[in-house]
């Protein structure tokens, strides 16, 4: 069965863009053909069980430019609505083939025929903005820090300080779930109590994003508990939990905004020559139905260059009939970063700062104020240093941290 | 909070071994301390929300030898029984930190205190051998090929030919789930019918491993269907489905052997300087409760060197009170590979060959015979070429494929 046809014009296929370095002695043509075979209907040797009716299922390499290879996959190869199955095909065995020295799934183009069976985000950017009553500015969030070890009462107090200081959102960190020092159920009750108090005191809507990361049915129980106790959000570690469970959380259709943390992604997204790009993860996460996803910052403590901008744009653009997704920027952000961050990524972002708020030398409340002031300076179009002149918290933050 | 103590002697901690290349200008001491901080209780800056009672939760770098770094994590950091949470800690954000140029989680040592809450494998190697009635030799399996596109009746026929030829096991491929050309429920019924026929004709026990890969609750429905229809196995794509759902499948305690395919692993296991090793995946899969897992072949179409041997040994050794796991060798295997494969990996393995059986020029049944003959030659301690002299199928295979 031929797996290459450079004259082929893709129709309603799924298209994958790969970066491919062939193994020594192998042409890129041959290696890319083997990738197309292994990820669709072929294997390393001719088999005698092939049937003539199967020809229509072959994936075909239709473009090779340098090391950029494009492959078209007929939709019949995929089970509608099954993300793990899509990944097992186009991002499965192929990374381990001896025929390739390096292989990266750079991008994936999902046609309407495949996208339409997915629910996609329940709320999307507009839905989230409606919940918070924030029309245009970036949302300001924090992560309770230290990430692990705080007892429940202290966790809730830190959340309260962040909210009254000006944060819209408080979230758990990616490795906080249900440890002895801060059990999940107690944390939900105590932290939502503090949310109520902060809402009453500030007159603003506030949200708490508890991390439900666990075995699937336990996650469902935790989400139910959050919903029953008046929570509006759930956060899940998308990669360490996996796409099967992410789809399950969305299937249940809780009245909760779904926030996806991407812990572990850089194990396979960081090497620019091998693995899977964050763009691919973001696209599949939108199909599965997350309302928010971490995309990086360009600046800050985490690696991740200008591709962050492209991902954020894609999440906010139209994609068949699925709602938009809020790009979440996090990783070493502090107030001095904000003008540049918004210049690069626009106002439709969630800004998540942990150390950049709780590390403020006047404490969490002042740190949250400083961050909100930094955001307001951009919204009001006033230079941040100018804005800081009669705003003590921002002034201190800018002295404490520089860009 | 200090995250390094080179005099520290770990007790009942979880120990992680990393390969670490610091970012330019950063010492390995400093970079490894930052990794220990980010993966436990710290962040990029001092925060003012720390409490004195938290000191006991800090992960500590306790050994640095060249680029090999060992970190001890207090058990209190982890939620018992929650694999995604463990990964989000020790294999989460750290791969994306600017402080590291490359970072690989090479190995993980799980103390009894953490392992004891996991169910582990339901059957283990002995349980699987009991089901098949095969005492000592390697199990012989095949994957129905072509991997996608065969219609159900043809799929079942190929399975039948493989079983009567001598295969113990027939499995679906990693990207076959429930596509239109071969729907799951019909496939189970038709293929299990053929299994019964093959068992009657050969007098041997045979098993079919259907791929249940999907959204979690759909997987549970498929497993129930398999169990209700007399199936004894389920196969799942562990990485593309994820650990949350894998744990869920095991929690339900079906009377099914759980076989884990590792499609996508090489996106993060292949680069020896970055990502996560297959050993770590294998250890966590045993905790979660798989009975069989793909480990590679050393030889064949897939990359993967001698570390395969270490993984296979670990899976077969004692590990607290958890049962053993059958290492599955697959990827471009054919009969000529078998003596070397068994010499390297021993007899407690499952040999899975797709192309190396269905690519036999006399067809699937002869291919299965040849493979079984190859295994028997090793068991009977007769040189494979000698053994092939009066065994036509093996003779042809050895001519067709060479090592």
PDB file of C-alpha atoms in Angstrom, chain A residues 13-145:
ATOM      1  CA  UNK A  13      -8.352  14.539   6.156  1.00  0.00           C
ATOM      2  CA  UNK A  14      -6.625  15.045   9.453  1.00  0.00           C
ATOM      3  CA  UNK A  15      -3.309  16.714   8.634  1.00  0.00           C
ATOM      4  CA  UNK A  16      -0.177  16.355  10.750  1.00  0.00           C
ATOM      5  CA  UNK A  17       2.943  18.455  10.350  1.00  0.00           C
ATOM      6  CA  UNK A  18       6.122  16.750  11.464  1.00  0.00           C
ATOM      7  CA  UNK A  19       9.741  17.784  11.816  1.00  0.00           C
ATOM      8  CA  UNK A  20      11.675  14.681  10.798  1.00  0.00           C
ATOM      9  CA  UNK A  21      15.343  13.747  10.837  1.00  0.00           C
ATOM     10  CA  UNK A  22      15.802  10.368   9.158  1.00  0.00           C
ATOM     11  CA  UNK A  23      18.115   7.728  10.585  1.00  0.00           C
ATOM     12  CA  UNK A  24      21.579   7.643   9.084  1.00  0.00           C
ATOM     13  CA  UNK A  25      21.571   6.294   5.551  1.00  0.00           C
ATOM     14  CA  UNK A  26      17.831   6.729   5.078  1.00  0.00           C
ATOM     15  CA  UNK A  27      16.293   9.388   2.813  1.00  0.00           C
ATOM     16  CA  UNK A  28      13.657  11.693   4.241  1.00  0.00           C
ATOM     17  CA  UNK A  29      11.281  10.330   1.632  1.00  0.00           C
ATOM     18  CA  UNK A  30      11.725   6.772   2.832  1.00  0.00           C
ATOM     19  CA  UNK A  31      11.644   7.661   6.526  1.00  0.00           C
ATOM     20  CA  UNK A  32       8.526   9.792   6.194  1.00  0.00           C
ATOM     21  CA  UNK A  33       6.789   7.036   4.264  1.00  0.00           C
ATOM     22  CA  UNK A  34       7.570   4.661   7.132  1.00  0.00           C
ATOM     23  CA  UNK A  35       6.137   7.147   9.621  1.00  0.00           C
ATOM     24  CA  UNK A  36       2.931   7.401   7.573  1.00  0.00           C
ATOM     25  CA  UNK A  37       2.733   3.600   7.409  1.00  0.00           C
ATOM     26  CA  UNK A  38       3.346   2.953  11.113  1.00  0.00           C
ATOM     27  CA  UNK A  39       0.828   5.630  12.141  1.00  0.00           C
ATOM     28  CA  UNK A  40      -1.922   4.301   9.896  1.00  0.00           C
ATOM     29  CA  UNK A  41      -2.136   0.873   8.273  1.00  0.00           C
ATOM     30  CA  UNK A  42       1.399  -0.375   7.708  1.00  0.00           C
ATOM     31  CA  UNK A  43       4.242  -2.049   9.520  1.00  0.00           C
ATOM     32  CA  UNK A  44       7.941  -2.779   8.869  1.00  0.00           C
ATOM     33  CA  UNK A  45       7.378  -5.579   6.347  1.00  0.00           C
ATOM     34  CA  UNK A  46       4.802  -6.528   3.739  1.00  0.00           C
ATOM     35  CA  UNK A  47       2.025  -8.621   5.290  1.00  0.00           C
ATOM     36  CA  UNK A  48      -0.150 -11.119   3.459  1.00  0.00           C
ATOM     37  CA  UNK A  49      -3.317 -10.251   5.303  1.00  0.00           C
ATOM     38  CA  UNK A  50      -3.925  -7.012   3.388  1.00  0.00           C
ATOM     39  CA  UNK A  51      -7.234  -6.701   1.564  1.00  0.00           C
ATOM     40  CA  UNK A  52      -7.939  -4.635  -1.550  1.00  0.00           C
ATOM     41  CA  UNK A  53     -10.724  -2.722   0.235  1.00  0.00           C
ATOM     42  CA  UNK A  54      -8.147  -1.306   2.680  1.00  0.00           C
ATOM     43  CA  UNK A  55      -6.353   0.957   0.262  1.00  0.00           C
ATOM     44  CA  UNK A  56      -8.589   3.886   1.154  1.00  0.00           C
ATOM     45  CA  UNK A  57      -7.257   3.884   4.730  1.00  0.00           C
ATOM     46  CA  UNK A  58      -3.607   4.581   3.973  1.00  0.00           C
ATOM     47  CA  UNK A  59      -2.136   7.782   5.396  1.00  0.00           C
ATOM     48  CA  UNK A  60      -0.143   9.641   2.746  1.00  0.00           C
ATOM     49  CA  UNK A  61       2.882  11.898   2.891  1.00  0.00           C
ATOM     50  CA  UNK A  62       1.839  14.738   0.571  1.00  0.00           C
ATOM     51  CA  UNK A  63       4.502  17.369   1.249  1.00  0.00           C
ATOM     52  CA  UNK A  64       8.215  17.290   2.053  1.00  0.00           C
ATOM     53  CA  UNK A  65      10.084  20.576   2.401  1.00  0.00           C
ATOM     54  CA  UNK A  66      13.506  20.176   3.949  1.00  0.00           C
ATOM     55  CA  UNK A  67      12.733  18.393   7.207  1.00  0.00           C
ATOM     56  CA  UNK A  68       9.110  19.527   7.295  1.00  0.00           C
ATOM     57  CA  UNK A  69       6.814  16.665   6.390  1.00  0.00           C
ATOM     58  CA  UNK A  70       3.042  16.757   6.051  1.00  0.00           C
ATOM     59  CA  UNK A  71       0.907  13.640   6.264  1.00  0.00           C
ATOM     60  CA  UNK A  72      -2.815  13.325   5.499  1.00  0.00           C
ATOM     61  CA  UNK A  73      -4.818  10.783   7.490  1.00  0.00           C
ATOM     62  CA  UNK A  74      -8.238   9.678   6.202  1.00  0.00           C
ATOM     63  CA  UNK A  75     -10.895  10.295   8.847  1.00  0.00           C
ATOM     64  CA  UNK A  76     -12.021   6.668   8.715  1.00  0.00           C
ATOM     65  CA  UNK A  77      -8.836   5.787  10.644  1.00  0.00           C
ATOM     66  CA  UNK A  78     -10.150   7.526  13.739  1.00  0.00           C
ATOM     67  CA  UNK A  79     -12.850   6.707  16.228  1.00  0.00           C
ATOM     68  CA  UNK A  80     -15.068   9.776  16.585  1.00  0.00           C
ATOM     69  CA  UNK A  81     -14.692  11.376  20.009  1.00  0.00           C
ATOM     70  CA  UNK A  82     -11.719   9.274  21.137  1.00  0.00           C
ATOM     71  CA  UNK A  83      -8.666  11.480  21.785  1.00  0.00           C
ATOM     72  CA  UNK A  84      -6.414   8.694  23.120  1.00  0.00           C
ATOM     73  CA  UNK A  85      -7.051   6.762  19.912  1.00  0.00           C
ATOM     74  CA  UNK A  86      -6.093   9.773  17.778  1.00  0.00           C
ATOM     75  CA  UNK A  87      -2.875  10.160  19.787  1.00  0.00           C
ATOM     76  CA  UNK A  88      -2.072   6.448  19.628  1.00  0.00           C
ATOM     77  CA  UNK A  89      -2.184   6.804  15.837  1.00  0.00           C
ATOM     78  CA  UNK A  90      -0.488  10.066  14.973  1.00  0.00           C
ATOM     79  CA  UNK A  91       1.648  10.389  18.122  1.00  0.00           C
ATOM     80  CA  UNK A  92       2.121   6.752  19.070  1.00  0.00           C
ATOM     81  CA  UNK A  93       4.831   4.281  18.095  1.00  0.00           C
ATOM     82  CA  UNK A  94       6.407   6.618  15.568  1.00  0.00           C
ATOM     83  CA  UNK A  95       8.616   8.463  18.085  1.00  0.00           C
ATOM     84  CA  UNK A  96      10.441   5.234  18.848  1.00  0.00           C
ATOM     85  CA  UNK A  97      11.116   4.054  15.296  1.00  0.00           C
ATOM     86  CA  UNK A  98      14.721   3.358  14.385  1.00  0.00           C
ATOM     87  CA  UNK A  99      14.003   4.914  10.973  1.00  0.00           C
ATOM     88  CA  UNK A 100      13.942   8.349  12.570  1.00  0.00           C
ATOM     89  CA  UNK A 101      16.698  10.062  14.482  1.00  0.00           C
ATOM     90  CA  UNK A 102      14.347  12.765  15.684  1.00  0.00           C
ATOM     91  CA  UNK A 103      10.652  13.284  15.092  1.00  0.00           C
ATOM     92  CA  UNK A 104       8.370  16.009  16.354  1.00  0.00           C
ATOM     93  CA  UNK A 105       4.638  16.375  15.874  1.00  0.00           C
ATOM     94  CA  UNK A 106       4.654  20.125  15.302  1.00  0.00           C
ATOM     95  CA  UNK A 107       1.012  20.764  14.493  1.00  0.00           C
ATOM     96  CA  UNK A 108      -2.261  18.999  13.870  1.00  0.00           C
ATOM     97  CA  UNK A 109      -5.171  20.223  11.762  1.00  0.00           C
ATOM     98  CA  UNK A 110      -8.471  18.733  12.790  1.00  0.00           C
ATOM     99  CA  UNK A 111     -11.218  18.921  10.191  1.00  0.00           C
ATOM    100  CA  UNK A 112     -14.807  19.672  11.056  1.00  0.00           C
ATOM    101  CA  UNK A 113     -15.821  16.065  10.510  1.00  0.00           C
ATOM    102  CA  UNK A 114     -13.679  14.994  13.447  1.00  0.00           C
ATOM    103  CA  UNK A 115     -14.174  18.059  15.652  1.00  0.00           C
ATOM    104  CA  UNK A 116     -17.951  18.070  15.525  1.00  0.00           C
ATOM    105  CA  UNK A 117     -18.463  15.091  17.826  1.00  0.00           C
ATOM    106  CA  UNK A 118     -16.527  16.734  20.656  1.00  0.00           C
ATOM    107  CA  UNK A 119     -18.271  18.890  23.239  1.00  0.00           C
ATOM    108  CA  UNK A 120     -15.447  21.422  23.499  1.00  0.00           C
ATOM    109  CA  UNK A 121     -15.382  24.030  26.281  1.00  0.00           C
ATOM    110  CA  UNK A 122     -18.593  24.468  28.274  1.00  0.00           C
ATOM    111  CA  UNK A 123     -17.968  28.121  29.123  1.00  0.00           C
ATOM    112  CA  UNK A 124     -15.186  29.493  26.948  1.00  0.00           C
ATOM    113  CA  UNK A 125     -13.705  32.949  27.448  1.00  0.00           C
ATOM    114  CA  UNK A 126     -17.054  34.749  27.419  1.00  0.00           C
ATOM    115  CA  UNK A 127     -18.594  32.310  29.877  1.00  0.00           C
ATOM    116  CA  UNK A 128     -15.706  32.758  32.295  1.00  0.00           C
ATOM    117  CA  UNK A 129     -15.863  36.560  31.965  1.00  0.00           C
ATOM    118  CA  UNK A 130     -19.597  36.428  32.697  1.00  0.00           C
ATOM    119  CA  UNK A 131     -19.012  34.461  35.912  1.00  0.00           C
ATOM    120  CA  UNK A 132     -16.454  36.982  37.133  1.00  0.00           C
ATOM    121  CA  UNK A 133     -18.141  40.067  35.726  1.00  0.00           C
ATOM    122  CA  UNK A 134     -14.853  41.213  34.239  1.00  0.00           C
ATOM    123  CA  UNK A 135     -15.402  42.524  30.748  1.00  0.00           C
ATOM    124  CA  UNK A 136     -12.072  43.307  29.134  1.00  0.00           C
ATOM    125  CA  UNK A 137      -9.002  43.245  31.317  1.00  0.00           C
ATOM    126  CA  UNK A 138      -6.852  40.172  31.858  1.00  0.00           C
ATOM    127  CA  UNK A 139      -7.972  38.078  34.811  1.00  0.00           C
ATOM    128  CA  UNK A 140      -5.611  38.145  37.761  1.00  0.00           C
ATOM    129  CA  UNK A 141      -4.971  34.952  39.637  1.00  0.00           C
ATOM    130  CA  UNK A 142      -2.627  33.473  42.163  1.00  0.00           C
ATOM    131  CA  UNK A 143      -1.516  30.038  43.263  1.00  0.00           C
ATOM    132  CA  UNK A 144      -1.479  29.429  46.996  1.00  0.00           C
ATOM    133  CA  UNK A 145       2.197  29.221  47.978  1.00  0.00           C
TER     134      UNK A 145
END
